[in-house]
Amino acid sequence: MKLAKVAGTVVSTISAPTFDEQRLLLCDFLSLDGEAVGGYVIAVDVVGAGVGETVLILDEGTGARQIMEMKVAPIRAVVVGIVDDVDA
Amino acid sequence: MKLAKVAGTVVSTISAPTFDEQRLLLCDFLSLDGEAVGGYVIAVDVVGAGVGETVLILDEGTGARQIMEMKVAPIRAVVVGIVDDVDA
Amino acid sequence: MKLAKVAGTVVSTISAPTFDEQRLLLCDFLSLDGEAVGGYVIAVDVVGAGVGETVLILDEGTGARQIMEMKVAPIRAVVVGIVDDVDA
Amino acid sequence: MKLAKVAGTVVSTISAPTFDEQRLLLCDFLSLDGEAVGGYVIAVDVVGAGVGETVLILDEGTGARQIMEMKVAPIRAVVVGIVDDVDA
Amino acid sequence: MKLAKVAGTVVSTISAPTFDEQRLLLCDFLSLDGEAVGGYVIAVDVVGAGVGETVLILDEGTGARQIMEMKVAPIRAVVVGIVDDVDA
């Protein structure tokens, strides 16, 4: 998993019913110091994260489908948690 | 998923019947600001995207096969949606 | 697998029971010389590694679930071993 | 998938019967302009590509095994097509 | 697959019986010219490769488990062959 900060949302007509009720979050990857490192991912939100929050990103399809409790879903990245504390 | 802009198409004789009726799109990856970041992917089009449109790319084999509704398909990247709005 | 040094821990409310009893370690990737190379991963700890220790990181979902002995787990990276010696 | 140019071949004693009758091609990745971008992959050839030809590379294990029609094969990258035209 | 040169070995207490009898090799990735390109991987050795030899690395979990003939193994990278000749 990686740390990221929620930068915004994306609205897209997606050709899969899986996405119908899902928020898609734009997430900037962070260093351990909390600085943006220049990459991002668009992830499905399962924790209700808001813009500006630091989150944990899981970027693996099978695990993403499991956490969504869906066997069939064209998903790879998911916001799996809101980060409470980083002790590095 | 990542944002990308459709840059063109590729025509290739592919040794798998899966691809027979599929359009292959050349897609330049974009930053959240909509700028090309220097990478690309060749993705199967399932949404009818046109050159110049901003799209969502899913780059994971199992999810790609699911959205294509094929169990057997040598596919990894798919254009899963046309982006209507980015709010970052 | 890659070499990494445990830099700290992360506390996060994660929306999956899998993580309830797991320590999440911040791990800086190392070169073969033991120098930080500028990347990191957040990995589940299955060996009881401490901050400052050099560890082996496995970053693959299916293998991670197997070593955790869980069929369902949104996990990709795991600290699979503490490194005793590097002979390079 | 990615564009690549066949740069040569590799001969290796591989400890898996899967590879016994397979040609292994050294393929330099290309930009959309057809320039080498500095990376390469060693891919199994299923289309009879020759040195200097522009090809499509699929780099995903499950899809690679499917196109080889093998359930068991330690393969990740395959030359899936010879590129006839790039319109970018 | 990628070309790499065996740089050494790593000794680690790994929390999985899979690794009990396996040699772990430190492998520096090579360009097609045989130059180190600055990355490495720790791979399980199934061919008896020695330090300094040029090898083929397969970096995919399912294929790695297949070549090890294990269904359950936290493995991603394997040295699958010793390179006899590169013609690039």
CSV table of C-alpha atoms in Angstrom, one decimal:
chain,number,residue,atom,x,y,z
A,1,MET,CA,0.0,0.0,0.0
A,2,LYS,CA,0.9,3.6,-0.5
A,3,LEU,CA,0.1,6.9,1.2
A,4,ALA,CA,-1.9,9.4,-0.9
A,5,LYS,CA,-3.8,12.6,-0.4
A,6,VAL,CA,-7.3,13.0,-1.9
A,7,ALA,CA,-7.0,15.7,-4.5
A,8,GLY,CA,-10.5,15.6,-6.0
A,9,THR,CA,-13.0,13.5,-7.8
A,10,VAL,CA,-13.6,12.4,-11.4
A,11,VAL,CA,-16.9,12.0,-13.1
A,12,SER,CA,-17.0,9.5,-15.9
A,13,THR,CA,-19.5,7.5,-17.8
A,14,ILE,CA,-18.1,4.0,-17.2
A,15,SER,CA,-19.3,1.0,-19.2
A,16,ALA,CA,-19.7,-1.3,-16.2
A,17,PRO,CA,-22.5,-1.4,-13.7
A,18,THR,CA,-20.0,-2.0,-10.9
A,19,PHE,CA,-19.2,1.7,-10.9
A,20,ASP,CA,-22.7,3.0,-10.8
A,21,GLU,CA,-22.7,3.9,-7.1
A,22,GLN,CA,-19.0,4.4,-6.6
A,23,ARG,CA,-17.1,7.6,-6.0
A,24,LEU,CA,-13.9,7.9,-7.9
A,25,LEU,CA,-11.2,9.8,-6.1
A,26,LEU,CA,-8.1,11.4,-7.6
A,27,CYS,CA,-5.3,10.6,-5.2
A,28,ASP,CA,-1.8,12.1,-5.2
A,29,PHE,CA,0.8,9.7,-4.0
A,30,LEU,CA,2.8,11.0,-1.0
A,31,SER,CA,6.3,10.4,0.4
A,32,LEU,CA,6.7,9.3,4.0
A,33,ASP,CA,7.1,13.0,4.8
A,34,GLY,CA,3.7,13.8,3.4
A,35,GLU,CA,5.0,15.5,0.2
A,36,ALA,CA,3.5,14.8,-3.2
A,37,VAL,CA,5.9,12.7,-5.2
A,38,GLY,CA,4.5,13.4,-8.6
A,39,GLY,CA,2.2,10.4,-9.4
A,40,TYR,CA,-1.5,9.8,-8.8
A,41,VAL,CA,-4.1,7.1,-9.1
A,42,ILE,CA,-7.8,7.1,-9.5
A,43,ALA,CA,-9.3,4.9,-6.8
A,44,VAL,CA,-12.7,3.7,-5.7
A,45,ASP,CA,-13.6,5.1,-2.3
A,46,VAL,CA,-14.9,2.6,0.2
A,47,VAL,CA,-14.3,4.6,3.4
A,48,GLY,CA,-15.9,8.0,2.7
A,49,ALA,CA,-12.7,10.0,2.4
A,50,GLY,CA,-12.8,13.7,1.8
A,51,VAL,CA,-10.6,16.0,-0.3
A,52,GLY,CA,-7.4,16.8,1.6
A,53,GLU,CA,-7.4,13.7,3.7
A,54,THR,CA,-4.4,11.3,3.8
A,55,VAL,CA,-5.4,7.8,2.8
A,56,LEU,CA,-4.1,4.3,2.2
A,57,ILE,CA,-4.2,3.1,-1.4
A,58,LEU,CA,-4.3,-0.6,-2.2
A,59,ASP,CA,-3.5,-1.1,-5.9
A,60,GLU,CA,-4.2,-4.8,-6.7
A,61,GLY,CA,-7.2,-6.1,-8.5
A,62,THR,CA,-8.0,-9.2,-6.6
A,63,GLY,CA,-7.8,-7.5,-3.2
A,64,ALA,CA,-9.8,-4.6,-4.6
A,65,ARG,CA,-12.6,-6.9,-5.7
A,66,GLN,CA,-12.5,-8.6,-2.3
A,67,ILE,CA,-12.8,-5.4,-0.3
A,68,MET,CA,-15.7,-4.4,-2.6
A,69,GLU,CA,-17.2,-7.8,-2.0
A,70,MET,CA,-17.6,-8.2,-5.7
A,71,LYS,CA,-16.3,-11.1,-7.7
A,72,VAL,CA,-16.7,-9.3,-11.0
A,73,ALA,CA,-15.5,-5.7,-11.0
A,74,PRO,CA,-13.1,-3.9,-13.3
A,75,ILE,CA,-11.2,-2.3,-10.4
A,76,ARG,CA,-7.6,-2.2,-9.4
A,77,ALA,CA,-7.1,0.7,-6.9
A,78,VAL,CA,-9.1,1.3,-3.8
A,79,VAL,CA,-8.9,3.8,-0.9
A,80,VAL,CA,-8.9,1.2,1.9
A,81,GLY,CA,-8.4,3.5,4.9
A,82,ILE,CA,-8.0,7.0,6.3
A,83,VAL,CA,-4.6,7.5,7.9
A,84,ASP,CA,-4.8,8.5,11.5
A,85,ASP,CA,-1.1,8.6,12.2
A,86,VAL,CA,2.2,8.2,10.5
A,87,ASP,CA,5.2,7.5,12.8
A,88,ALA,CA,8.3,7.5,10.6
B,1,MET,CA,-7.1,3.8,-13.0
B,2,LYS,CA,-5.4,6.6,-14.8
B,3,LEU,CA,-6.4,9.5,-17.0
B,4,ALA,CA,-5.3,9.4,-20.6
B,5,LYS,CA,-6.0,11.1,-23.9
B,6,VAL,CA,-6.8,9.1,-27.0
B,7,ALA,CA,-4.0,9.9,-29.5
B,8,GLY,CA,-4.8,7.5,-32.3
B,9,THR,CA,-5.3,3.9,-33.3
B,10,VAL,CA,-3.1,1.0,-34.1
B,11,VAL,CA,-3.7,-1.7,-36.7
B,12,SER,CA,-2.1,-5.1,-36.0
B,13,THR,CA,-2.5,-8.6,-37.0
B,14,ILE,CA,-3.0,-10.2,-33.7
B,15,SER,CA,-2.8,-13.9,-33.2
B,16,ALA,CA,-5.9,-14.2,-31.0
B,17,PRO,CA,-9.5,-14.3,-32.1
B,18,THR,CA,-10.3,-12.1,-29.1
B,19,PHE,CA,-9.1,-9.0,-30.9
B,20,ASP,CA,-10.9,-9.6,-34.1
B,21,GLU,CA,-13.5,-7.0,-33.6
B,22,GLN,CA,-11.8,-4.7,-31.2
B,23,ARG,CA,-10.4,-1.2,-31.8
B,24,LEU,CA,-7.0,-0.7,-30.3
B,25,LEU,CA,-6.5,2.9,-29.0
B,26,LEU,CA,-3.2,4.6,-28.4
B,27,CYS,CA,-3.6,6.5,-25.2
B,28,ASP,CA,-1.2,9.1,-23.7
B,29,PHE,CA,-1.3,9.2,-20.0
B,30,LEU,CA,-2.2,12.6,-18.4
B,31,SER,CA,-1.5,14.3,-15.2
B,32,LEU,CA,-4.3,15.6,-13.1
B,33,ASP,CA,-3.8,18.9,-14.9
B,34,GLY,CA,-4.5,17.3,-18.2
B,35,GLU,CA,-0.9,17.4,-19.4
B,36,ALA,CA,0.8,14.5,-21.1
B,37,VAL,CA,3.3,12.9,-18.7
B,38,GLY,CA,5.3,11.0,-21.2
B,39,GLY,CA,3.9,7.5,-21.1
B,40,TYR,CA,1.3,5.7,-23.1
B,41,VAL,CA,-0.6,2.4,-23.3
B,42,ILE,CA,-2.4,0.6,-26.1
B,43,ALA,CA,-5.9,-0.2,-24.8
B,44,VAL,CA,-9.0,-2.0,-26.1
B,45,ASP,CA,-11.9,0.4,-26.5
B,46,VAL,CA,-15.2,-0.7,-25.0
B,47,VAL,CA,-16.8,2.8,-24.9
B,48,GLY,CA,-16.4,4.1,-28.4
B,49,ALA,CA,-13.9,6.8,-27.5
B,50,GLY,CA,-12.6,9.2,-30.2
B,51,VAL,CA,-9.3,10.8,-30.8
B,52,GLY,CA,-8.7,13.7,-28.5
B,53,GLU,CA,-11.1,12.5,-25.8
B,54,THR,CA,-10.0,12.1,-22.2
B,55,VAL,CA,-10.6,8.6,-20.9
B,56,LEU,CA,-10.2,6.4,-17.9
B,57,ILE,CA,-7.7,3.5,-18.4
B,58,LEU,CA,-8.0,0.3,-16.3
B,59,ASP,CA,-4.7,-1.6,-16.6
B,60,GLU,CA,-5.3,-5.0,-14.9
B,61,GLY,CA,-5.8,-8.3,-16.8
B,62,THR,CA,-8.6,-9.9,-14.7
B,63,GLY,CA,-10.7,-6.8,-14.6
B,64,ALA,CA,-10.1,-6.2,-18.3
B,65,ARG,CA,-11.4,-9.7,-19.1
B,66,GLN,CA,-14.4,-9.2,-16.9
B,67,ILE,CA,-15.4,-5.9,-18.6
B,68,MET,CA,-15.0,-7.6,-21.9
B,69,GLU,CA,-17.2,-10.4,-20.6
B,70,MET,CA,-14.5,-12.9,-21.8
B,71,LYS,CA,-12.9,-15.5,-19.7
B,72,VAL,CA,-10.1,-16.0,-22.2
B,73,ALA,CA,-8.6,-12.9,-23.6
B,74,PRO,CA,-5.0,-11.7,-23.8
B,75,ILE,CA,-5.9,-8.2,-22.7
B,76,ARG,CA,-4.5,-6.0,-19.9
B,77,ALA,CA,-5.5,-2.4,-20.6
B,78,VAL,CA,-9.0,-1.2,-21.4
B,79,VAL,CA,-10.6,2.2,-22.0
B,80,VAL,CA,-13.4,1.9,-19.4
B,81,GLY,CA,-14.9,5.3,-19.5
B,82,ILE,CA,-15.0,8.7,-21.1
B,83,VAL,CA,-14.2,11.4,-18.6
B,84,ASP,CA,-17.0,14.0,-18.2
B,85,ASP,CA,-15.4,16.1,-15.5
B,86,VAL,CA,-12.2,16.3,-13.4
B,87,ASP,CA,-12.5,18.3,-10.2
B,88,ALA,CA,-9.0,18.4,-8.7
C,1,MET,CA,11.5,-9.5,-3.5
C,2,LYS,CA,13.3,-6.4,-2.5
C,3,LEU,CA,15.4,-5.3,0.5
C,4,ALA,CA,13.9,-2.5,2.7
C,5,LYS,CA,14.5,-0.9,6.0
C,6,VAL,CA,11.6,-0.5,8.5
C,7,ALA,CA,11.2,3.2,9.0
C,8,GLY,CA,8.1,3.3,11.2
C,9,THR,CA,4.5,2.4,11.5
C,10,VAL,CA,1.2,3.7,10.2
C,11,VAL,CA,-2.1,3.8,12.0
C,12,SER,CA,-5.2,3.7,9.9
C,13,THR,CA,-8.8,2.9,10.2
C,14,ILE,CA,-9.2,0.3,7.5
C,15,SER,CA,-12.5,-0.9,6.2
C,16,ALA,CA,-11.6,-4.6,6.3
C,17,PRO,CA,-11.6,-6.9,9.2
C,18,THR,CA,-8.4,-8.5,7.8
C,19,PHE,CA,-6.3,-5.7,9.1
C,20,ASP,CA,-7.7,-5.6,12.6
C,21,GLU,CA,-4.8,-7.3,14.2
C,22,GLN,CA,-2.1,-6.4,11.7
C,23,ARG,CA,0.8,-4.0,12.2
C,24,LEU,CA,1.4,-1.9,9.1
C,25,LEU,CA,5.1,-1.1,8.6
C,26,LEU,CA,6.5,1.8,6.6
C,27,CYS,CA,9.5,0.3,4.7
C,28,ASP,CA,12.1,2.3,2.7
C,29,PHE,CA,13.4,0.3,-0.3
C,30,LEU,CA,17.2,-0.3,-0.2
C,31,SER,CA,19.9,-0.8,-2.8
C,32,LEU,CA,22.1,-3.8,-2.6
C,33,ASP,CA,24.5,-1.5,-0.7
C,34,GLY,CA,21.9,-0.8,1.9
C,35,GLU,CA,21.2,2.7,0.8
C,36,ALA,CA,17.7,4.1,0.6
C,37,VAL,CA,16.7,4.4,-3.1
C,38,GLY,CA,13.8,6.8,-2.7
C,39,GLY,CA,10.8,4.6,-2.7
C,40,TYR,CA,8.8,2.9,0.0
C,41,VAL,CA,5.9,0.6,0.6
C,42,ILE,CA,3.5,0.0,3.4
C,43,ALA,CA,3.6,-3.7,4.2
C,44,VAL,CA,1.9,-6.0,6.7
C,45,ASP,CA,4.3,-7.4,9.2
C,46,VAL,CA,4.2,-11.2,9.7
C,47,VAL,CA,7.7,-11.6,11.3
C,48,GLY,CA,7.7,-9.0,14.1
C,49,ALA,CA,10.2,-6.7,12.5
C,50,GLY,CA,11.3,-3.6,14.4
C,51,VAL,CA,12.2,-0.1,13.3
C,52,GLY,CA,15.7,0.0,11.7
C,53,GLU,CA,15.8,-3.6,10.7
C,54,THR,CA,16.5,-4.7,7.2
C,55,VAL,CA,13.7,-6.9,5.8
C,56,LEU,CA,12.6,-8.7,2.7
C,57,ILE,CA,9.4,-7.4,1.0
C,58,LEU,CA,7.2,-9.5,-1.1
C,59,ASP,CA,4.9,-7.4,-3.2
C,60,GLU,CA,2.4,-9.7,-4.8
C,61,GLY,CA,-1.2,-10.1,-3.8
C,62,THR,CA,-1.7,-13.9,-4.1
C,63,GLY,CA,1.5,-14.7,-2.4
C,64,ALA,CA,0.7,-12.2,0.3
C,65,ARG,CA,-2.7,-13.8,1.0
C,66,GLN,CA,-1.1,-17.2,1.1
C,67,ILE,CA,1.6,-16.2,3.7
C,68,MET,CA,-1.2,-14.6,5.8
C,69,GLU,CA,-3.1,-17.9,5.4
C,70,MET,CA,-6.2,-15.9,4.3
C,71,LYS,CA,-8.1,-16.4,1.1
C,72,VAL,CA,-9.8,-13.1,1.3
C,73,ALA,CA,-7.6,-10.2,2.2
C,74,PRO,CA,-7.0,-6.8,0.6
C,75,ILE,CA,-3.2,-7.1,0.9
C,76,ARG,CA,-0.4,-6.8,-1.6
C,77,ALA,CA,2.9,-6.2,0.3
C,78,VAL,CA,4.2,-8.3,3.2
C,79,VAL,CA,7.4,-8.2,5.2
C,80,VAL,CA,8.3,-11.9,4.8
C,81,GLY,CA,11.6,-12.0,6.5
C,82,ILE,CA,14.3,-10.3,8.5
C,83,VAL,CA,17.6,-10.2,6.6
C,84,ASP,CA,20.4,-11.9,8.4
C,85,ASP,CA,23.1,-11.4,5.8
C,86,VAL,CA,23.6,-9.8,2.4
C,87,ASP,CA,26.6,-11.1,0.4
C,88,ALA,CA,26.8,-9.0,-2.7
D,1,MET,CA,0.0,-3.3,-24.5
D,2,LYS,CA,3.1,-1.5,-25.7
D,3,LEU,CA,4.8,-1.0,-29.0
D,4,ALA,CA,8.3,-2.5,-29.3
D,5,LYS,CA,10.9,-3.3,-32.0
D,6,VAL,CA,12.4,-6.8,-32.2
D,7,ALA,CA,16.1,-6.3,-31.5
D,8,GLY,CA,17.3,-9.9,-31.4
D,9,THR,CA,17.0,-13.2,-29.8
D,10,VAL,CA,18.2,-14.8,-26.6
D,11,VAL,CA,19.3,-18.4,-26.1
D,12,SER,CA,18.9,-19.8,-22.6
D,13,THR,CA,18.7,-23.1,-21.0
D,14,ILE,CA,15.4,-22.8,-19.2
D,15,SER,CA,14.3,-25.1,-16.5
D,16,ALA,CA,10.7,-25.5,-17.8
D,17,PRO,CA,9.5,-27.7,-20.6
D,18,THR,CA,7.2,-24.8,-21.6
D,19,PHE,CA,10.0,-23.0,-23.3
D,20,ASP,CA,11.4,-26.0,-25.2
D,21,GLU,CA,10.0,-24.9,-28.6
D,22,GLN,CA,9.7,-21.2,-28.1
D,23,ARG,CA,11.7,-18.4,-29.6
D,24,LEU,CA,12.6,-15.7,-27.0
D,25,LEU,CA,12.7,-12.2,-28.6
D,26,LEU,CA,14.6,-9.2,-27.2
D,27,CYS,CA,12.2,-6.3,-27.8
D,28,ASP,CA,13.0,-2.6,-27.3
D,29,PHE,CA,10.0,-0.5,-26.1
D,30,LEU,CA,9.1,2.3,-28.5
D,31,SER,CA,7.3,5.6,-28.1
D,32,LEU,CA,4.3,6.4,-30.2
D,33,ASP,CA,6.8,8.1,-32.6
D,34,GLY,CA,8.6,4.8,-33.0
D,35,GLU,CA,11.7,5.9,-31.0
D,36,ALA,CA,13.3,3.6,-28.5
D,37,VAL,CA,12.5,4.8,-24.9
D,38,GLY,CA,15.2,2.9,-23.1
D,39,GLY,CA,13.5,-0.2,-21.8
D,40,TYR,CA,13.2,-3.7,-23.1
D,41,VAL,CA,11.5,-7.0,-22.4
D,42,ILE,CA,12.2,-10.6,-23.4
D,43,ALA,CA,9.0,-12.0,-24.8
D,44,VAL,CA,7.9,-15.3,-26.2
D,45,ASP,CA,7.1,-15.1,-29.9
D,46,VAL,CA,3.8,-16.5,-31.1
D,47,VAL,CA,3.5,-14.6,-34.4
D,48,GLY,CA,6.8,-15.3,-36.1
D,49,ALA,CA,8.2,-11.8,-35.8
D,50,GLY,CA,11.6,-10.9,-37.3
D,51,VAL,CA,14.4,-8.6,-36.2
D,52,GLY,CA,13.5,-5.0,-36.9
D,53,GLU,CA,9.8,-5.5,-37.0
D,54,THR,CA,7.5,-3.4,-34.8
D,55,VAL,CA,5.3,-5.5,-32.6
D,56,LEU,CA,2.7,-5.4,-29.9
D,57,ILE,CA,3.8,-6.7,-26.5
D,58,LEU,CA,1.3,-8.0,-23.9
D,59,ASP,CA,2.9,-8.2,-20.5
D,60,GLU,CA,0.5,-10.0,-18.2
D,61,GLY,CA,0.9,-13.6,-17.1
D,62,THR,CA,-2.7,-14.9,-17.3
D,63,GLY,CA,-3.3,-13.5,-20.7
D,64,ALA,CA,0.1,-14.8,-21.9
D,65,ARG,CA,-0.7,-18.3,-20.8
D,66,GLN,CA,-4.1,-18.1,-22.5
D,67,ILE,CA,-2.6,-17.0,-25.8
D,68,MET,CA,-0.1,-19.8,-25.6
D,69,GLU,CA,-3.0,-22.1,-24.8
D,70,MET,CA,-1.2,-23.4,-21.8
D,71,LYS,CA,-2.5,-23.5,-18.2
D,72,VAL,CA,0.9,-24.0,-16.8
D,73,ALA,CA,3.7,-21.8,-18.1
D,74,PRO,CA,6.1,-19.5,-16.5
D,75,ILE,CA,5.5,-16.7,-18.9
D,76,ARG,CA,4.6,-13.0,-18.6
D,77,ALA,CA,5.4,-11.2,-21.8
D,78,VAL,CA,4.3,-12.3,-25.3
D,79,VAL,CA,4.6,-10.8,-28.8
D,80,VAL,CA,1.0,-10.9,-29.7
D,81,GLY,CA,1.0,-9.1,-33.0
D,82,ILE,CA,3.0,-7.5,-35.8
D,83,VAL,CA,2.0,-3.8,-36.2
D,84,ASP,CA,0.8,-2.9,-39.6
D,85,ASP,CA,0.0,0.7,-39.0
D,86,VAL,CA,0.2,3.3,-36.2
D,87,ASP,CA,-2.0,6.4,-36.7
D,88,ALA,CA,-1.1,8.8,-33.8
E,1,MET,CA,11.5,-11.6,-18.6
E,2,LYS,CA,14.6,-9.6,-18.1
E,3,LEU,CA,18.3,-10.1,-18.2
E,4,ALA,CA,20.2,-9.9,-14.9
E,5,LYS,CA,23.5,-10.8,-13.5
E,6,VAL,CA,23.8,-12.7,-10.2
E,7,ALA,CA,25.5,-10.4,-7.7
E,8,GLY,CA,25.3,-12.5,-4.6
E,9,THR,CA,23.1,-14.2,-2.1
E,10,VAL,CA,20.9,-13.1,0.8
E,11,VAL,CA,20.3,-15.0,4.0
E,12,SER,CA,17.0,-14.4,5.7
E,13,THR,CA,14.8,-16.0,8.3
E,14,ILE,CA,11.6,-16.2,6.3
E,15,SER,CA,8.3,-17.1,7.9
E,16,ALA,CA,7.2,-19.6,5.3
E,17,PRO,CA,8.2,-23.2,4.9
E,18,THR,CA,8.3,-22.7,1.1
E,19,PHE,CA,11.7,-21.0,1.4
E,20,ASP,CA,13.4,-23.5,3.6
E,21,GLU,CA,15.5,-25.1,1.0
E,22,GLN,CA,15.7,-22.3,-1.5
E,23,ARG,CA,18.7,-20.1,-2.4
E,24,LEU,CA,17.8,-16.5,-2.7
E,25,LEU,CA,19.9,-14.7,-5.3
E,26,LEU,CA,20.6,-11.0,-5.6
E,27,CYS,CA,20.3,-10.1,-9.3
E,28,ASP,CA,21.2,-6.8,-10.9
E,29,PHE,CA,19.1,-6.0,-14.0
E,30,LEU,CA,21.0,-5.6,-17.2
E,31,SER,CA,20.5,-3.7,-20.4
E,32,LEU,CA,20.7,-5.6,-23.7
E,33,ASP,CA,24.3,-4.6,-23.8
E,34,GLY,CA,25.0,-6.4,-20.6
E,35,GLU,CA,25.4,-3.2,-18.5
E,36,ALA,CA,23.8,-2.8,-15.1
E,37,VAL,CA,20.8,-0.5,-15.3
E,38,GLY,CA,20.5,0.4,-11.6
E,39,GLY,CA,17.8,-2.0,-10.4
E,40,TYR,CA,17.8,-5.4,-8.8
E,41,VAL,CA,15.5,-8.1,-7.6
E,42,ILE,CA,15.9,-11.0,-5.1
E,43,ALA,CA,14.9,-14.1,-6.9
E,44,VAL,CA,14.5,-17.8,-6.0
E,45,ASP,CA,17.1,-19.9,-7.9
E,46,VAL,CA,15.8,-23.0,-9.6
E,47,VAL,CA,18.7,-23.5,-12.0
E,48,GLY,CA,21.8,-23.5,-9.9
E,49,ALA,CA,23.1,-20.1,-11.1
E,50,GLY,CA,26.4,-18.8,-9.7
E,51,VAL,CA,27.6,-15.4,-8.9
E,52,GLY,CA,28.6,-13.5,-12.1
E,53,GLU,CA,26.4,-15.5,-14.4
E,54,THR,CA,23.8,-13.8,-16.7
E,55,VAL,CA,20.3,-15.2,-16.1
E,56,LEU,CA,16.7,-14.8,-17.1
E,57,ILE,CA,14.4,-13.4,-14.5
E,58,LEU,CA,10.6,-14.1,-14.5
E,59,ASP,CA,8.8,-11.7,-12.2
E,60,GLU,CA,5.2,-13.0,-12.0
E,61,GLY,CA,3.7,-14.8,-9.0
E,62,THR,CA,1.6,-17.4,-10.7
E,63,GLY,CA,4.3,-18.4,-13.2
E,64,ALA,CA,6.8,-18.5,-10.3
E,65,ARG,CA,4.7,-20.8,-8.3
E,66,GLN,CA,4.2,-23.0,-11.4
E,67,ILE,CA,7.9,-23.4,-12.1
E,68,MET,CA,8.4,-24.2,-8.4
E,69,GLU,CA,5.6,-26.8,-8.7
E,70,MET,CA,4.0,-25.3,-5.6
E,71,LYS,CA,0.4,-24.1,-5.4
E,72,VAL,CA,1.1,-22.2,-2.2
E,73,ALA,CA,4.3,-20.1,-2.2
E,74,PRO,CA,4.9,-16.5,-1.4
E,75,ILE,CA,7.2,-16.0,-4.4
E,76,ARG,CA,7.2,-13.5,-7.3
E,77,ALA,CA,10.6,-13.6,-8.9
E,78,VAL,CA,12.5,-16.7,-10.1
E,79,VAL,CA,15.7,-17.2,-12.0
E,80,VAL,CA,14.3,-19.4,-14.8
E,81,GLY,CA,17.4,-19.8,-16.9
E,82,ILE,CA,21.1,-19.3,-17.5
E,83,VAL,CA,21.7,-17.2,-20.6
E,84,ASP,CA,23.9,-18.9,-23.1
E,85,ASP,CA,23.8,-16.2,-25.8
E,86,VAL,CA,22.3,-12.8,-26.5
E,87,ASP,CA,22.1,-11.8,-30.1
E,88,ALA,CA,20.9,-8.2,-30.1
